[in-house]
Amino acid sequence: MHFKLLIALVEDDKTSAVLDAARSAGATGATVLNQARGEGVEQTKTFFGLSLETQRDMVMFLVEEHLSRHILEEIEKQGEFDARPGTGIAFQIDVEDAVGVAHQMRELVEAVEEEI
């Protein structure tokens, strides 16, 4: 079984919705890192040196490769990444090897067989 790592940088008020959407699309878990910062094409505005940007969370999902694109699309919809500029991004990276996921394999086998 091969995996992809999905990484989403999400506005913190949308993190729960993104997690729910990913789980509904087949993700079996996630890791959330709070208070990430980023900067896009437009520089962030400041007021007396204080940043006026919204907080972001980094959400990481280790998912089976056949499910990854569908999960990525659901994350995008919930995060409104393409609909509203500056709301966040999500991308996937190939994973060469993973350990500690044997307990998820049984669940994933059924889901992947349906996709193939």
C-alpha atoms as a printed R data frame, in Angstrom:
    type eleno elety resid chain resno       x      y      z
1   ATOM     1    CA   MET     A     1   0.000  0.000  0.000
2   ATOM     2    CA   HIS     A     2   1.341  3.448 -0.948
3   ATOM     3    CA   PHE     A     3   0.653  6.709  0.824
4   ATOM     4    CA   LYS     A     4   0.574 10.435  0.144
5   ATOM     5    CA   LEU     A     5   1.047 13.190  2.681
6   ATOM     6    CA   LEU     A     6  -1.559 15.908  2.302
7   ATOM     7    CA   ILE     A     7  -0.626 19.224  3.882
8   ATOM     8    CA   ALA     A     8  -3.207 21.983  4.215
9   ATOM     9    CA   LEU     A     9  -2.567 25.472  5.542
10  ATOM    10    CA   VAL     A    10  -6.004 26.526  6.716
11  ATOM    11    CA   GLU     A    11  -7.561 29.554  8.410
12  ATOM    12    CA   ASP     A    12  -8.035 28.464 12.006
13  ATOM    13    CA   ASP     A    13 -11.805 28.985 11.929
14  ATOM    14    CA   LYS     A    14 -12.084 26.451  9.069
15  ATOM    15    CA   THR     A    15  -9.890 23.718 10.563
16  ATOM    16    CA   SER     A    16 -12.765 21.688 12.019
17  ATOM    17    CA   ALA     A    17 -14.716 21.814  8.746
18  ATOM    18    CA   VAL     A    18 -11.626 20.722  6.782
19  ATOM    19    CA   LEU     A    19 -11.008 17.837  9.204
20  ATOM    20    CA   ASP     A    20 -14.643 16.694  8.902
21  ATOM    21    CA   ALA     A    21 -14.565 16.909  5.090
22  ATOM    22    CA   ALA     A    22 -11.311 14.943  4.883
23  ATOM    23    CA   ARG     A    23 -12.622 12.231  7.198
24  ATOM    24    CA   SER     A    24 -15.843 11.960  5.158
25  ATOM    25    CA   ALA     A    25 -13.717 11.594  2.008
26  ATOM    26    CA   GLY     A    26 -11.656  8.736  3.467
27  ATOM    27    CA   ALA     A    27  -8.914 10.183  5.685
28  ATOM    28    CA   THR     A    28  -8.385  8.077  8.796
29  ATOM    29    CA   GLY     A    29  -6.725 10.729 10.950
30  ATOM    30    CA   ALA     A    30  -4.801 13.999 10.990
31  ATOM    31    CA   THR     A    31  -2.196 16.004 12.827
32  ATOM    32    CA   VAL     A    32  -2.897 19.696 13.450
33  ATOM    33    CA   LEU     A    33  -0.167 22.221 14.182
34  ATOM    34    CA   ASN     A    34  -1.620 25.482 15.496
35  ATOM    35    CA   GLN     A    35  -0.547 29.052 14.860
36  ATOM    36    CA   ALA     A    36   1.263 28.712 11.554
37  ATOM    37    CA   ARG     A    37   2.147 31.895  9.707
38  ATOM    38    CA   GLY     A    38   2.505 32.491  6.015
39  ATOM    39    CA   GLU     A    39   2.640 35.142  3.373
40  ATOM    40    CA   GLY     A    40   1.254 35.044 -0.142
41  ATOM    41    CA   VAL     A    41   1.539 37.342 -3.138
42  ATOM    42    CA   GLU     A    42   0.290 40.277 -1.075
43  ATOM    43    CA   GLN     A    43   2.379 41.219  1.952
44  ATOM    44    CA   THR     A    44   0.474 41.115  5.234
45  ATOM    45    CA   LYS     A    45  -0.697 44.413  6.628
46  ATOM    46    CA   THR     A    46   0.530 45.650  9.966
47  ATOM    47    CA   PHE     A    47  -0.730 48.232 12.446
48  ATOM    48    CA   PHE     A    48   2.036 49.703 14.605
49  ATOM    49    CA   GLY     A    49   4.108 46.586 13.974
50  ATOM    50    CA   LEU     A    50   1.314 44.136 14.865
51  ATOM    51    CA   SER     A    51   0.220 41.734 12.157
52  ATOM    52    CA   LEU     A    52  -3.406 41.929 11.022
53  ATOM    53    CA   GLU     A    53  -3.458 38.458  9.487
54  ATOM    54    CA   THR     A    54  -5.712 35.635 10.608
55  ATOM    55    CA   GLN     A    55  -4.170 32.631 12.340
56  ATOM    56    CA   ARG     A    56  -3.628 29.488 10.304
57  ATOM    57    CA   ASP     A    57  -3.299 25.850 11.191
58  ATOM    58    CA   MET     A    58  -1.159 23.296  9.385
59  ATOM    59    CA   VAL     A    59  -3.167 20.100  8.972
60  ATOM    60    CA   MET     A    60  -1.372 16.946  7.824
61  ATOM    61    CA   PHE     A    61  -3.037 13.771  6.611
62  ATOM    62    CA   LEU     A    62  -1.285 10.503  5.732
63  ATOM    63    CA   VAL     A    63  -3.684  8.932  3.221
64  ATOM    64    CA   GLU     A    64  -3.738  6.011  0.799
65  ATOM    65    CA   GLU     A    65  -2.706  7.194 -2.670
66  ATOM    66    CA   HIS     A    66  -5.946  6.166 -4.433
67  ATOM    67    CA   LEU     A    67  -7.972  8.318 -2.029
68  ATOM    68    CA   SER     A    68  -5.631 11.316 -1.961
69  ATOM    69    CA   ARG     A    69  -6.990 13.388 -4.871
70  ATOM    70    CA   HIS     A    70 -10.598 13.108 -3.697
71  ATOM    71    CA   ILE     A    71  -9.606 14.096 -0.148
72  ATOM    72    CA   LEU     A    72  -7.541 17.015 -1.496
73  ATOM    73    CA   GLU     A    73 -10.527 18.284 -3.498
74  ATOM    74    CA   GLU     A    74 -12.805 18.092 -0.446
75  ATOM    75    CA   ILE     A    75 -10.247 20.006  1.636
76  ATOM    76    CA   GLU     A    76 -10.145 22.702 -1.057
77  ATOM    77    CA   LYS     A    77 -13.939 23.046 -1.087
78  ATOM    78    CA   GLN     A    78 -14.229 23.410  2.682
79  ATOM    79    CA   GLY     A    79 -11.249 25.760  2.912
80  ATOM    80    CA   GLU     A    80 -12.515 27.815 -0.062
81  ATOM    81    CA   PHE     A    81  -8.928 28.021 -1.321
82  ATOM    82    CA   ASP     A    82  -9.806 28.652 -4.980
83  ATOM    83    CA   ALA     A    83 -12.965 30.652 -4.260
84  ATOM    84    CA   ARG     A    84 -11.318 33.263 -2.010
85  ATOM    85    CA   PRO     A    85  -7.653 34.239 -2.498
86  ATOM    86    CA   GLY     A    86  -5.513 34.164  0.624
87  ATOM    87    CA   THR     A    87  -7.618 31.596  2.496
88  ATOM    88    CA   GLY     A    88  -5.044 28.807  2.330
89  ATOM    89    CA   ILE     A    89  -3.450 26.103  0.230
90  ATOM    90    CA   ALA     A    90  -3.255 22.328  0.184
91  ATOM    91    CA   PHE     A    91  -0.848 20.014 -1.587
92  ATOM    92    CA   GLN     A    92   0.277 16.397 -1.601
93  ATOM    93    CA   ILE     A    93   3.686 14.765 -1.403
94  ATOM    94    CA   ASP     A    94   4.649 11.174 -2.210
95  ATOM    95    CA   VAL     A    95   5.597  9.120  0.840
96  ATOM    96    CA   GLU     A    96   8.293  6.544  0.261
97  ATOM    97    CA   ASP     A    97   7.634  4.525  3.405
98  ATOM    98    CA   ALA     A    98   5.553  4.717  6.585
99  ATOM    99    CA   VAL     A    99   5.397  2.850  9.872
100 ATOM   100    CA   GLY     A   100   2.811  2.944 12.632
101 ATOM   101    CA   VAL     A   101  -0.124  2.653 10.242
102 ATOM   102    CA   ALA     A   102  -0.755 -1.094 10.397
103 ATOM   103    CA   HIS     A   103  -3.931 -0.601 12.436
104 ATOM   104    CA   GLN     A   104  -5.335  1.610  9.659
105 ATOM   105    CA   MET     A   105  -4.525 -0.866  6.888
106 ATOM   106    CA   ARG     A   106  -7.549 -3.070  7.557
107 ATOM   107    CA   GLU     A   107  -9.886 -0.099  7.223
108 ATOM   108    CA   LEU     A   108  -8.124  1.223  4.144
109 ATOM   109    CA   VAL     A   109  -8.122 -2.061  2.234
110 ATOM   110    CA   GLU     A   110 -11.927 -2.013  1.903
111 ATOM   111    CA   ALA     A   111 -12.057  1.671  0.957
112 ATOM   112    CA   VAL     A   112  -9.321  1.333 -1.652
113 ATOM   113    CA   GLU     A   113 -10.860 -1.784 -3.222
114 ATOM   114    CA   GLU     A   114 -14.046  0.235 -3.801
115 ATOM   115    CA   GLU     A   115 -12.058  3.023 -5.485
116 ATOM   116    CA   ILE     A   116 -10.127  0.715 -7.835
